[in-house]
Short mmCIF file of C-alpha atoms in Angstrom, two decimals:
data_model
loop_
_atom_site.label_atom_id
_atom_site.label_comp_id
_atom_site.label_asym_id
_atom_site.label_seq_id
_atom_site.Cartn_x
_atom_site.Cartn_y
_atom_site.Cartn_z
CA MET A 4 13.60 -10.87 51.06
CA LYS A 5 15.11 -13.80 49.16
CA ASP A 6 14.78 -13.77 45.37
CA LEU A 7 11.72 -15.49 43.91
CA ILE A 8 12.34 -18.80 42.14
CA SER A 9 9.90 -19.91 39.43
CA ILE A 10 9.68 -23.69 39.14
CA ILE A 11 8.53 -25.03 35.77
CA MET A 12 6.63 -28.33 35.79
CA PRO A 13 4.83 -29.91 32.81
CA THR A 14 2.24 -32.63 33.39
CA CYS A 15 0.56 -35.14 31.09
CA ASN A 16 -1.17 -38.17 32.60
CA SER A 17 1.12 -37.80 35.60
CA ILE A 18 -1.20 -38.92 38.37
CA LYS A 19 1.05 -41.77 39.51
CA TYR A 20 3.96 -39.57 40.64
CA VAL A 21 2.96 -35.89 40.53
CA GLU A 22 2.03 -35.79 44.22
CA HIS A 23 5.55 -36.87 45.17
CA SER A 24 7.08 -34.25 42.86
CA ILE A 25 4.91 -31.45 44.26
CA ASN A 26 5.64 -32.54 47.83
CA SER A 27 9.37 -32.34 47.14
CA VAL A 28 8.82 -28.67 46.24
CA LEU A 29 6.65 -28.04 49.29
CA GLY A 30 9.42 -29.53 51.43
CA GLN A 31 12.06 -27.04 50.26
CA THR A 32 13.95 -25.14 52.95
CA TYR A 33 13.97 -22.12 50.61
CA PRO A 34 10.48 -20.61 50.97
CA ASN A 35 10.23 -17.95 48.26
CA TRP A 36 9.16 -19.94 45.22
CA GLU A 37 6.25 -20.32 42.85
CA LEU A 38 5.39 -23.60 41.15
CA LEU A 39 3.91 -23.14 37.68
CA ILE A 40 2.31 -26.35 36.41
CA THR A 41 1.01 -26.52 32.86
CA ASP A 42 -1.01 -29.62 32.03
CA ASP A 43 -0.73 -30.92 28.48
CA CYS A 44 -4.27 -32.26 28.09
CA SER A 45 -4.10 -35.16 30.54
CA THR A 46 -6.79 -37.80 30.06
CA ASP A 47 -6.53 -39.11 33.63
CA ASN A 48 -7.39 -36.99 36.68
CA THR A 49 -4.04 -35.19 36.83
CA PHE A 50 -5.53 -31.74 36.23
CA ASP A 51 -8.20 -32.17 38.91
CA PHE A 52 -5.53 -33.36 41.34
CA ILE A 53 -3.17 -30.43 40.78
CA SER A 54 -6.15 -28.06 40.93
CA LYS A 55 -6.81 -29.21 44.49
CA TYR A 56 -3.19 -28.47 45.40
CA ALA A 57 -3.46 -25.01 43.89
CA SER A 58 -6.62 -24.30 45.87
CA ILE A 59 -4.83 -24.78 49.19
CA GLU A 60 -1.33 -23.51 48.31
CA SER A 61 -1.16 -20.00 46.83
CA ARG A 62 2.39 -20.52 45.56
CA ILE A 63 1.14 -23.14 43.08
CA LYS A 64 -0.24 -21.79 39.78
CA ILE A 65 -1.85 -24.10 37.23
CA PHE A 66 -2.53 -23.78 33.52
CA ARG A 67 -3.90 -26.11 30.85
CA ASN A 68 -3.15 -26.35 27.15
CA GLU A 69 -6.17 -26.29 24.84
CA LYS A 70 -4.60 -29.12 22.84
CA ASN A 71 -1.66 -31.47 23.33
CA LEU A 72 1.49 -29.50 22.49
CA GLY A 73 4.39 -31.54 23.86
CA ALA A 74 6.98 -30.90 26.55
CA ALA A 75 8.70 -27.84 25.07
CA ALA A 76 5.58 -25.74 24.48
CA THR A 77 4.14 -26.89 27.81
CA ARG A 78 7.24 -25.77 29.71
CA ASN A 79 7.28 -22.53 27.72
CA ASN A 80 3.74 -21.72 28.79
CA SER A 81 4.83 -21.85 32.43
CA ILE A 82 7.95 -19.81 31.66
CA LYS A 83 5.72 -17.16 30.07
CA TYR A 84 3.90 -16.62 33.37
CA ALA A 85 7.00 -16.92 35.57
CA ARG A 86 7.69 -13.90 37.80
CA GLY A 87 10.89 -15.10 39.46
CA ARG A 88 14.46 -13.97 39.01
CA PHE A 89 15.51 -17.62 38.83
CA ILE A 90 13.94 -20.29 36.60
CA ALA A 91 14.19 -23.93 37.74
CA PHE A 92 12.85 -27.12 36.17
CA LEU A 93 11.24 -30.22 37.66
CA ASP A 94 9.31 -32.87 35.76
CA SER A 95 6.20 -34.42 37.26
CA ASP A 96 7.83 -37.76 38.10
CA ASP A 97 11.13 -36.48 39.50
CA LEU A 98 12.07 -35.28 42.99
CA TRP A 99 14.22 -32.66 44.68
CA HIS A 100 16.33 -32.86 47.82
CA PRO A 101 14.89 -30.54 50.52
CA ASN A 102 17.98 -28.28 50.35
CA LYS A 103 18.06 -28.11 46.55
CA LEU A 104 16.94 -24.50 46.09
CA GLU A 105 18.65 -23.05 49.14
CA ASN A 106 22.02 -24.62 48.39
CA GLN A 107 21.96 -24.02 44.66
CA ILE A 108 20.83 -20.38 44.76
CA SER A 109 23.48 -19.60 47.38
CA PHE A 110 26.03 -21.27 45.10
CA MET A 111 24.90 -19.25 42.07
CA ILE A 112 25.06 -15.94 43.90
CA LYS A 113 28.57 -16.68 45.16
CA LYS A 114 29.74 -17.83 41.70
CA LYS A 115 27.87 -14.99 39.94
CA CYS A 116 26.83 -17.46 37.28
CA ALA A 117 23.82 -17.41 34.98
CA LEU A 118 23.32 -21.20 34.77
CA SER A 119 24.00 -23.90 37.34
CA TYR A 120 23.34 -27.61 37.70
CA SER A 121 24.07 -30.40 40.17
CA TYR A 122 24.63 -34.11 40.57
CA TYR A 123 21.50 -36.26 40.61
CA GLN A 124 20.60 -39.81 41.52
CA LYS A 125 18.49 -42.25 39.57
CA ILE A 126 15.45 -43.84 41.21
CA ASP A 127 13.27 -46.63 39.88
CA GLU A 128 9.49 -46.66 39.55
CA ASN A 129 9.16 -47.57 43.24
CA GLY A 130 11.52 -44.82 44.44
CA ASN A 131 14.47 -47.11 45.15
CA LEU A 132 17.82 -45.34 44.87
CA LYS A 133 20.07 -46.31 41.97
CA GLY A 134 23.23 -44.85 40.44
CA ILE A 135 24.50 -41.31 41.01
CA ILE A 136 25.16 -39.17 37.94
CA THR A 137 28.04 -36.78 38.54
CA SER A 138 28.99 -33.80 36.39
CA PRO A 139 32.12 -31.77 35.65
CA ASN A 140 32.60 -28.64 37.74
CA ALA A 141 31.98 -26.43 34.73
CA THR A 142 30.91 -26.64 31.11
CA ASN A 143 30.31 -24.33 28.17
CA SER A 144 28.41 -24.45 24.89
CA LYS A 145 31.30 -26.08 23.01
CA LYS A 146 31.84 -28.83 25.60
CA LEU A 147 28.12 -29.51 25.96
CA LEU A 148 27.88 -30.50 22.31
CA PHE A 149 29.93 -33.62 23.14
CA THR A 150 27.63 -34.69 25.98
CA ASN A 151 24.81 -33.06 27.89
CA VAL A 152 26.04 -33.00 31.48
CA ILE A 153 23.16 -30.77 32.68
CA GLY A 154 20.19 -32.75 33.93
CA CYS A 155 17.01 -30.75 33.34
CA LEU A 156 15.76 -31.46 36.87
CA THR A 157 18.94 -29.88 38.26
CA ALA A 158 19.19 -26.75 36.10
CA ILE A 159 18.51 -23.18 37.28
CA TYR A 160 19.12 -20.03 35.26
CA ASP A 161 19.19 -16.36 36.27
CA THR A 162 16.94 -14.08 34.21
CA GLU A 163 18.77 -11.01 35.49
CA LYS A 164 21.84 -12.16 33.59
CA VAL A 165 20.38 -13.62 30.39
CA GLY A 166 16.73 -12.52 30.30
CA LYS A 167 13.76 -14.86 30.12
CA LEU A 168 14.60 -17.56 27.59
CA TYR A 169 12.38 -20.31 26.18
CA MET A 170 12.91 -23.82 24.91
CA PRO A 171 12.87 -24.42 21.14
CA LEU A 172 9.78 -26.23 19.92
CA ILE A 173 11.33 -29.61 19.25
CA LYS A 174 10.04 -32.92 20.62
CA ARG A 175 13.21 -33.96 22.43
CA ARG A 176 16.49 -32.34 23.52
CA GLN A 177 14.80 -28.97 23.98
CA ASP A 178 16.49 -28.64 27.36
CA MET A 179 19.97 -29.11 25.92
CA ALA A 180 19.19 -26.55 23.22
CA LEU A 181 18.17 -24.07 25.92
CA TRP A 182 21.39 -24.61 27.90
CA LEU A 183 23.38 -23.93 24.73
CA LYS A 184 21.43 -20.72 24.15
CA ILE A 185 22.05 -19.56 27.72
CA MET A 186 25.78 -20.33 27.61
CA ASP A 187 26.16 -18.59 24.25
CA ILE A 188 25.13 -15.46 26.17
CA SER A 189 26.71 -16.03 29.58
CA GLY A 190 29.72 -18.28 29.08
CA ASN A 191 30.39 -21.12 31.52
CA ALA A 192 27.77 -22.96 33.56
CA TYR A 193 28.84 -24.36 36.93
CA ALA A 194 27.98 -27.48 38.93
CA ILE A 195 27.35 -27.67 42.64
CA PRO A 196 28.90 -31.05 43.52
CA GLU A 197 25.98 -32.42 45.53
CA VAL A 198 23.12 -34.81 44.79
CA LEU A 199 20.19 -32.39 44.86
CA ALA A 200 17.67 -34.19 42.64
CA TYR A 201 16.31 -37.66 41.88
CA TYR A 202 15.57 -38.73 38.33
CA ARG A 203 12.94 -41.42 37.91
CA VAL A 204 13.72 -44.05 35.30
CA SER A 205 10.58 -45.70 34.00
CA LYS A 206 9.69 -47.78 30.99
CA LYS A 207 7.24 -45.10 29.86
CA SER A 208 9.66 -42.16 30.14
CA LEU A 209 10.38 -40.13 27.02
CA SER A 210 14.05 -41.08 27.16
CA GLY A 211 13.18 -44.76 27.55
CA ASN A 212 13.32 -45.45 23.80
CA LYS A 213 17.05 -45.28 23.10
CA TYR A 214 16.66 -45.38 19.30
CA LYS A 215 14.30 -42.40 19.26
CA ALA A 216 16.55 -40.56 21.71
CA ALA A 217 19.55 -41.13 19.45
CA MET A 218 17.68 -39.92 16.37
CA SER A 219 16.56 -36.84 18.28
CA GLN A 220 20.15 -36.08 19.24
CA TRP A 221 21.21 -36.33 15.60
CA ASP A 222 18.31 -34.08 14.60
CA LEU A 223 19.41 -31.52 17.21
CA TYR A 224 22.89 -31.36 15.69
CA ARG A 225 21.82 -31.31 12.06
CA ASN A 226 18.51 -29.43 11.97
CA THR A 227 18.19 -27.35 15.14
CA LEU A 228 21.84 -26.31 15.49
CA ARG A 229 22.52 -26.68 11.73
CA LEU A 230 25.94 -28.25 12.17
CA GLY A 231 27.75 -29.87 9.26
CA PHE A 232 27.78 -33.63 8.73
CA VAL A 233 31.36 -34.16 9.95
CA LYS A 234 30.95 -32.09 13.13
CA SER A 235 27.59 -33.71 13.81
CA SER A 236 29.12 -37.17 13.42
CA ILE A 237 31.93 -36.37 15.87
CA TYR A 238 29.54 -34.97 18.46
CA PHE A 239 27.10 -37.85 17.95
CA ALA A 240 29.81 -40.46 18.51
CA SER A 241 30.75 -38.71 21.75
CA TYR A 242 27.09 -38.53 22.77
CA ALA A 243 26.69 -42.28 22.20
CA PHE A 244 29.82 -43.12 24.21
CA PHE A 245 28.91 -41.01 27.23
CA GLY A 246 25.29 -42.15 26.99
CA LEU A 247 26.44 -45.75 27.35
CA ILE A 248 28.45 -44.85 30.47
CA LYS A 249 25.45 -43.05 31.94
CA LYS A 250 23.21 -46.06 31.24
CA ILE A 251 25.63 -48.39 33.05
CA LYS A 252 25.41 -46.18 36.15
#
């Protein structure tokens, strides 16, 4: 029996794209997964829609926050109920390649690594393919401070190696903070050099406001990680430079 993979998906007013995201999980060639969707108090019919999916597919589990808590707490609720050896992440507007889980889990087992990631490709609001975001073959917690090369939709970690870990309760950059926590325990994370996911760029996406994203990055360095001003400034300058390159792609 192949190891169980727990897929963490938060939703909040996601009705426009969530069907496509769920279908990209249903289309995986790796069959032993569970999809844990926590809805963060959607005001559209997202929760009713995902409830119908859960009623016909036993591998889909749904939960609902009693009040709006944000992305970190919403993901953490799904992590709390996860039963799988591996924890993977997919947002409700992004997509996976059909071979994503099969290829990446095989890669992780061969590399004996606790955290892996992959290349991904941008798509627009209509699903048209845009630029490909590549990543270095390996990174660690020190290198990641200069630029986050691990796309959340590509990341998978192994609970047998690091335990079940949660995202810090910050509004943005909670994924990067989690990767740092994992690598502080396990050492290097490794990339499988294939496009295995598709990141939707929309005007309403959380990362769409570049000023707020930049301030959140600074807050991560100074308040979450408690780095000094000089170190934070060096890392922030690097973040801004690589962010500009990523935007051009």
